[in-house]
Coordinates of N, CA and C and ligand atoms in Angstrom, one line a residue:
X1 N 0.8 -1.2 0.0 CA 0.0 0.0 0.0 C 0.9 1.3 0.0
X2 N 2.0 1.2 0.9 CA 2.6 2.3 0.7 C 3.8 2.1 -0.2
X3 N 4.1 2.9 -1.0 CA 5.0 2.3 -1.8 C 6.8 3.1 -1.5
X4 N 6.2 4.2 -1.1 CA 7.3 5.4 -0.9 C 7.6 6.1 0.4
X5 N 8.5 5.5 1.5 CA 8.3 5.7 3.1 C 9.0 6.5 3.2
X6 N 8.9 7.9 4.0 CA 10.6 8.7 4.3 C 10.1 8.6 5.5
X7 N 11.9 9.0 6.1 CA 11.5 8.6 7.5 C 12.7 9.2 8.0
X8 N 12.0 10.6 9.0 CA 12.9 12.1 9.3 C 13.5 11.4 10.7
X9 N 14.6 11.5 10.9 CA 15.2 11.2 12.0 C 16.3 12.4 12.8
X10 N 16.3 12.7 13.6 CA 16.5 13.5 14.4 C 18.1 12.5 14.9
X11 N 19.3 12.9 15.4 CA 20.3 12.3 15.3 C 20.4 11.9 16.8
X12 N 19.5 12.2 17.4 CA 19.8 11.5 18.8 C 19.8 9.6 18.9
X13 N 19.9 9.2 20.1 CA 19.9 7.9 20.3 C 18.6 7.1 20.3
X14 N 17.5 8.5 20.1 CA 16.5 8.1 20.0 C 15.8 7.2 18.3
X15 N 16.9 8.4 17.7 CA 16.5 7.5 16.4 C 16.3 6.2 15.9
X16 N 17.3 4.9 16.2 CA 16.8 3.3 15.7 C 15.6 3.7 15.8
X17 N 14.9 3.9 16.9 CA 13.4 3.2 17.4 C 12.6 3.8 16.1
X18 N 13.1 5.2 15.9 CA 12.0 5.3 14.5 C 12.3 4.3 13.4
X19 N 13.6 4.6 13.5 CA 14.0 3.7 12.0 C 13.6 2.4 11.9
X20 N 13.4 1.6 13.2 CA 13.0 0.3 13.3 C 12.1 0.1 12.9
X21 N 11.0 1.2 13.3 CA 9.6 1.0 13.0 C 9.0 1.2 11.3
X22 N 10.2 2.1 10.8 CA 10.0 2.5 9.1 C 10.3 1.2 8.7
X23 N 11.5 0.5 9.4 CA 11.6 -0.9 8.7 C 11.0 -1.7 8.6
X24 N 9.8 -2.4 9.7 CA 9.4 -3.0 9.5 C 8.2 -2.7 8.6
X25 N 7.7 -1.1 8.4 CA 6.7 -0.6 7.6 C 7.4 -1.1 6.1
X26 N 8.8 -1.3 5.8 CA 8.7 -1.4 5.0 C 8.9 -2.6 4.1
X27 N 9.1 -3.7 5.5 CA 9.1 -4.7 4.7 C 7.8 -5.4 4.8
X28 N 6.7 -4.8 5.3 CA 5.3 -5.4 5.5 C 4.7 -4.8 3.9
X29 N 5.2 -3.1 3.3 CA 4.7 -2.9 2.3 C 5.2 -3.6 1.3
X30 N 6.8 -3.9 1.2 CA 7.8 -3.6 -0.4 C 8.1 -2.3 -0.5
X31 N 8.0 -1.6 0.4 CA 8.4 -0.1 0.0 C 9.6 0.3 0.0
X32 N 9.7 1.4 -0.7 CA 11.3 1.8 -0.9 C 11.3 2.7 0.2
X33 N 12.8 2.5 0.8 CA 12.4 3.6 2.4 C 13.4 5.1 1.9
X34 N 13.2 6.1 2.1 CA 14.0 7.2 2.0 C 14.3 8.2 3.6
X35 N 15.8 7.9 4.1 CA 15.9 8.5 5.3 C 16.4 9.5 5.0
X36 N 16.0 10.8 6.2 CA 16.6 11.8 6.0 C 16.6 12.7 7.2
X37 N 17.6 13.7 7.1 CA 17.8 14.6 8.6 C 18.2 15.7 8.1
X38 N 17.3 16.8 8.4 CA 17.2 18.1 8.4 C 18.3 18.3 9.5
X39 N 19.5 19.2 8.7 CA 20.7 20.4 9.6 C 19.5 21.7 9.9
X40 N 19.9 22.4 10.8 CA 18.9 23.3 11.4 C 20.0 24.7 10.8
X41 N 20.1 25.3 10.4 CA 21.0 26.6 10.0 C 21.6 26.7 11.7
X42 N 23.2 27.1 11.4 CA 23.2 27.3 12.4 C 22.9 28.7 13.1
X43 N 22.9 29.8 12.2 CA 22.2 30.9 12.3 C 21.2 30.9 13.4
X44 N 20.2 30.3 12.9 CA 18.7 30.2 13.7 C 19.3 30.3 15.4
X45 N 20.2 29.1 16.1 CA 20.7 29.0 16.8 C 21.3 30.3 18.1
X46 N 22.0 31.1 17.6 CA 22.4 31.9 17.5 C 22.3 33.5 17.3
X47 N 21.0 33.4 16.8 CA 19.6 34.8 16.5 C 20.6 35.6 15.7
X48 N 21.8 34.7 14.9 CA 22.0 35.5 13.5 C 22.9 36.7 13.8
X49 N 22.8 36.9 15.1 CA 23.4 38.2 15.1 C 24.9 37.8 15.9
X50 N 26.0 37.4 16.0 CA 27.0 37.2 15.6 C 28.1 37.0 15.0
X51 N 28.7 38.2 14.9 CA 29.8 38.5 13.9 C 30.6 37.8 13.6
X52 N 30.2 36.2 13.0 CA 31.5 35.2 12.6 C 31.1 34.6 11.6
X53 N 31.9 34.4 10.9 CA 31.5 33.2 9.6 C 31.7 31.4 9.9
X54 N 29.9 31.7 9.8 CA 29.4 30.3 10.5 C 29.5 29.2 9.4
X55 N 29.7 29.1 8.0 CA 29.7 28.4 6.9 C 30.9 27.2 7.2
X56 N 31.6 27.3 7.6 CA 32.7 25.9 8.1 C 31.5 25.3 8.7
X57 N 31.5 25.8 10.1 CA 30.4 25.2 10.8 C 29.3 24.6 10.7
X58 N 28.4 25.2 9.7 CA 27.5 24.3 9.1 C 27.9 23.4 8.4
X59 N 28.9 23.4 7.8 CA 29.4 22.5 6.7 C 29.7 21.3 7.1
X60 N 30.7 21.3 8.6 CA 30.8 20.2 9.6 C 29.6 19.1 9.8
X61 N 28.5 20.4 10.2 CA 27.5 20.4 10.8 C 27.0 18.8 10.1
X62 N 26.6 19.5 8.5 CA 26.2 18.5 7.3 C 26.8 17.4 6.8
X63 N 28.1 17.6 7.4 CA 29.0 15.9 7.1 C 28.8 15.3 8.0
X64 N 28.8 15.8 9.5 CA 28.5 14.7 10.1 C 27.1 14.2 10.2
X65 N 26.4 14.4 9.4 CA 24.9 14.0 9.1 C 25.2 13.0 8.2
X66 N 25.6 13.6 7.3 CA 25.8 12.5 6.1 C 26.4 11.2 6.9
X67 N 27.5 11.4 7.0 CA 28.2 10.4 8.0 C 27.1 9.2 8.5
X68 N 26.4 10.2 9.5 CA 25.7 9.2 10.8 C 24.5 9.1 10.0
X69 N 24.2 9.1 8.6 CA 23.0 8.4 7.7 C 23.7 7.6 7.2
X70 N 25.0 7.5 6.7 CA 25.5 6.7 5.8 C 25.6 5.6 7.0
X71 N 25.8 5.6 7.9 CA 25.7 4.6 8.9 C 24.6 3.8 9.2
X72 N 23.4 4.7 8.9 CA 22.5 4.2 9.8 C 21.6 3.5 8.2
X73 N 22.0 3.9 6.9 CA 21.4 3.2 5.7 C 22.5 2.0 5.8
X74 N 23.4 1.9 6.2 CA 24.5 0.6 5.8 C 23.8 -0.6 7.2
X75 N 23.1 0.0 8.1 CA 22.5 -0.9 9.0 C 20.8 -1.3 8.7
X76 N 20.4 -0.4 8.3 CA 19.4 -1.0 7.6 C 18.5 -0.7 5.9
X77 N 20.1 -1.1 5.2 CA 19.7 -1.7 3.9 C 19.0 -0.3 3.3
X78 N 19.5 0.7 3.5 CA 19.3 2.1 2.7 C 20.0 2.6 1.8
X79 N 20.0 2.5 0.2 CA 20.8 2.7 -0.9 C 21.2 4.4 -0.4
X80 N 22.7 4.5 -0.8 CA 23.2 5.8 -0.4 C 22.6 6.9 -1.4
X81 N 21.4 6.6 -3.0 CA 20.7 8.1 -3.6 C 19.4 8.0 -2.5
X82 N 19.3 7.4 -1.4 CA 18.3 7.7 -0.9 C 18.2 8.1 0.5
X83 N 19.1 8.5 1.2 CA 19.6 9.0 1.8 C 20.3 10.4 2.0
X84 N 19.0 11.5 2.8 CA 19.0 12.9 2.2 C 19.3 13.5 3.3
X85 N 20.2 14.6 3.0 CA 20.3 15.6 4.4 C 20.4 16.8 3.8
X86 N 19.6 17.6 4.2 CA 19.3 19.2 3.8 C 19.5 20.2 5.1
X87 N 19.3 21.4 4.3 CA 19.5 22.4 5.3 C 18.2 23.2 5.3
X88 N 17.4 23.3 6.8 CA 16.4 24.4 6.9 C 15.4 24.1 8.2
X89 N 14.3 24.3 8.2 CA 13.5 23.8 9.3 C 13.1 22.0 9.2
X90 N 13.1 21.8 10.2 CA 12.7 20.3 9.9 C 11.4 20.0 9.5
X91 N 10.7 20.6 9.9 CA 9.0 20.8 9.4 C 8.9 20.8 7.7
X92 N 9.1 22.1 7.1 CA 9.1 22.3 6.1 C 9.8 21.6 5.0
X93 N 11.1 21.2 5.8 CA 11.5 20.6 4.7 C 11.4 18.6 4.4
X94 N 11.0 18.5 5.4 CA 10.2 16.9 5.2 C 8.8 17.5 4.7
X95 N 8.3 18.4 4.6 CA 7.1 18.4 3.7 C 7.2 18.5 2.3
X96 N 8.7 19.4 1.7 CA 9.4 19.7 0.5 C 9.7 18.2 0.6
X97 N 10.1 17.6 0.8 CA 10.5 16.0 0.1 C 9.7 15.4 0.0
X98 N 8.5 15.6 0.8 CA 7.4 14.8 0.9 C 6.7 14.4 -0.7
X99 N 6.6 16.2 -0.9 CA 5.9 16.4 -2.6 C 7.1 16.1 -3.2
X100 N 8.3 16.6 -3.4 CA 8.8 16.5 -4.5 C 9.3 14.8 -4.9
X101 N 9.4 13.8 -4.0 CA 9.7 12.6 -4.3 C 8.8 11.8 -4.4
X102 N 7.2 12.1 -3.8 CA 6.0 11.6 -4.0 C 5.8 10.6 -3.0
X103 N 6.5 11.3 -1.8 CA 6.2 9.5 -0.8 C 4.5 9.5 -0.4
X104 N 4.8 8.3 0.2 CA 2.8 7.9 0.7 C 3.3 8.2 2.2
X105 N 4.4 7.9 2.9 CA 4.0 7.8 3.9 C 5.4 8.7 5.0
X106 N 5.2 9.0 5.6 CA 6.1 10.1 6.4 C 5.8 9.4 7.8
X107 N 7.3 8.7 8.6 CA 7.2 8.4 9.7 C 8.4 9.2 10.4
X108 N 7.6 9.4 11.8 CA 8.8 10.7 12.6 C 8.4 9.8 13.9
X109 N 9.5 10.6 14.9 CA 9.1 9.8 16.4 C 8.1 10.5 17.1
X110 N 7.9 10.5 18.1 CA 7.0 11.4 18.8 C 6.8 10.8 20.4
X111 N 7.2 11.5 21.1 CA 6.9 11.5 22.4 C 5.8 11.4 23.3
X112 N 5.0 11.8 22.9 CA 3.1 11.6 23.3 C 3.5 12.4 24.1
X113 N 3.9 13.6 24.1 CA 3.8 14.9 24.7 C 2.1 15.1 25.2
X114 N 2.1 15.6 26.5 CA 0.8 16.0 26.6 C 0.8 17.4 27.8
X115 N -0.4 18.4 27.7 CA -0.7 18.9 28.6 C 0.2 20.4 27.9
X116 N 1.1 20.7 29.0 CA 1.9 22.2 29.1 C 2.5 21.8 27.8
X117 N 3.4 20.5 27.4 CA 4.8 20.3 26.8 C 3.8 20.1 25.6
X118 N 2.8 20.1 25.3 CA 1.9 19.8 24.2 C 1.7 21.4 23.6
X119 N 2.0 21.9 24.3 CA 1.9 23.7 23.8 C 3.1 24.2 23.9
X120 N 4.2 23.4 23.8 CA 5.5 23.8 22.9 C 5.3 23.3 21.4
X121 N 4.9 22.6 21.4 CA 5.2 21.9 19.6 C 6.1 21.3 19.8
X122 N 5.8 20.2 18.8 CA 7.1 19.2 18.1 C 7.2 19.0 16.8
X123 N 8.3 18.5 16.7 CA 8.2 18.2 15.1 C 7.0 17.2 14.6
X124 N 6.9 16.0 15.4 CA 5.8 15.2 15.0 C 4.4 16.2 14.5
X125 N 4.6 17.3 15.4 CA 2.7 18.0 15.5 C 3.0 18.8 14.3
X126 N 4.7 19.4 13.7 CA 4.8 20.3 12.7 C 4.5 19.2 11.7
X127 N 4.4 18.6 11.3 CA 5.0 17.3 10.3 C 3.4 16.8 9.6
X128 N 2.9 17.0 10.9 CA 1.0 16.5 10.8 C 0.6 17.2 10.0
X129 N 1.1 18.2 10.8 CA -0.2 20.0 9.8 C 0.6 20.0 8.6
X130 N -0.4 20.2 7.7 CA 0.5 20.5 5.9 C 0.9 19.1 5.2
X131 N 0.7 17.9 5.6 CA 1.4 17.4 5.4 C 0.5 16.8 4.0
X132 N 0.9 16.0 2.9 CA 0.3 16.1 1.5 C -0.3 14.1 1.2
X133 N 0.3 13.6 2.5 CA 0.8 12.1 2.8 C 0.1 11.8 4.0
X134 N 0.1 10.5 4.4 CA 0.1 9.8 5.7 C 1.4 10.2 6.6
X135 N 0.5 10.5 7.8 CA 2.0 10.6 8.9 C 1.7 9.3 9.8
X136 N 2.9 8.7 10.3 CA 3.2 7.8 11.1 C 3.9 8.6 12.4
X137 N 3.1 8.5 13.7 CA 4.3 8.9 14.7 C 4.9 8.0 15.6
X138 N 5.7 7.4 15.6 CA 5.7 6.1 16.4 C 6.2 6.6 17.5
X139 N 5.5 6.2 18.7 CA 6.1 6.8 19.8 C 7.0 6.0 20.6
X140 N 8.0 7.2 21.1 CA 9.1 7.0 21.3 C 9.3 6.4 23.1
X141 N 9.6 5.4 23.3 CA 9.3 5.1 24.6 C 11.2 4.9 25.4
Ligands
AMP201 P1 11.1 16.4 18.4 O1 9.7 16.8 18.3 O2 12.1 17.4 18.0 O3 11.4 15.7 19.7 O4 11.3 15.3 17.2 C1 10.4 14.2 17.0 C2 10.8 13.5 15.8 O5 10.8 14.4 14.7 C3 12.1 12.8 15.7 O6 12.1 11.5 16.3 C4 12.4 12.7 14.2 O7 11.6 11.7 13.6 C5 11.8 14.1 13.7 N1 12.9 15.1 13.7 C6 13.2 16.0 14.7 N2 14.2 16.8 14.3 C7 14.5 16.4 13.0 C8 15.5 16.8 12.1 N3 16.4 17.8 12.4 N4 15.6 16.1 10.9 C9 14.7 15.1 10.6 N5 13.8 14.7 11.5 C10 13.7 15.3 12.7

């Protein structure tokens, strides 16, 4: 049913558990899985306003993504064209790959935040709204 899974992972230790769960989504569908991890500018970080040239920095920033995807596709069976790491909001730009590669299904982690911590937002709750696809949030225990 689904034929096209991305599956946004956040670089913490929390990630397998999503990845685990995309994997078995995708060997229940046949699906092709596409992993990926949004770099955050480091700008944003930093409110932009100091006087240094942050471009090394990001640059690092984005190898060692690549890196720890190339890792994590050689552990479970992810061809290295499908393994993506971009630079921008994590929201928006798993929605930009969402359309432009045509997946069916978008799986992220999600904490089952509730109450106060439910009125910060997460990426899971950014990922939901807009989203053009099925979202999966597998919660993260
Ligand atoms: P959070 O709401 O930030 O705790 O993140 C929940 C989930 O959103 C993570 O488990 C990932 O699936 C996804 N996510 C968060 N940050 C990123 C990121 N920078 N790139 C890709 N996915 C992310």
């Amino acid at each position: 049913m689904y034929k096209k899974i991305l599956v946004a992972i956040d670089l913490t230790e929390e990630a397998p558990q999503v990845l685990e769960k995309a994997a078995r989504l995708r060997e229940a569908h046949e699906s092709t899985l596409v992993l990926t991890h949004v770099v955050e500018p480091v700008g944003y970080a930093y409110g932009g306003d100091i006087p240094m040239d942050l471009t090394e920095l990001q640059d690092q920033l984005g190898k060692a993504a690549k890196d720890q995807l190339a890792a994590y596709g050689n552990q479970y069976n992810v061809a290295a064209d499908q393994q993506i790491v971009t630079v921008g909001r994590p929201e928006s730009e798993i929605h930009r790959l969402a359309k432009e590669l045509d997946i069916d299904l978008i799986v992220v982690g999600s904490h089952g935040r509730s109450g106060f911590q439910l009125l910060l937002g997460s990426t899971a709750n950014g990922v939901l709204h807009g989203a053009v696809c099925d979202v999966l949030a597998a919660r993260i225990t």
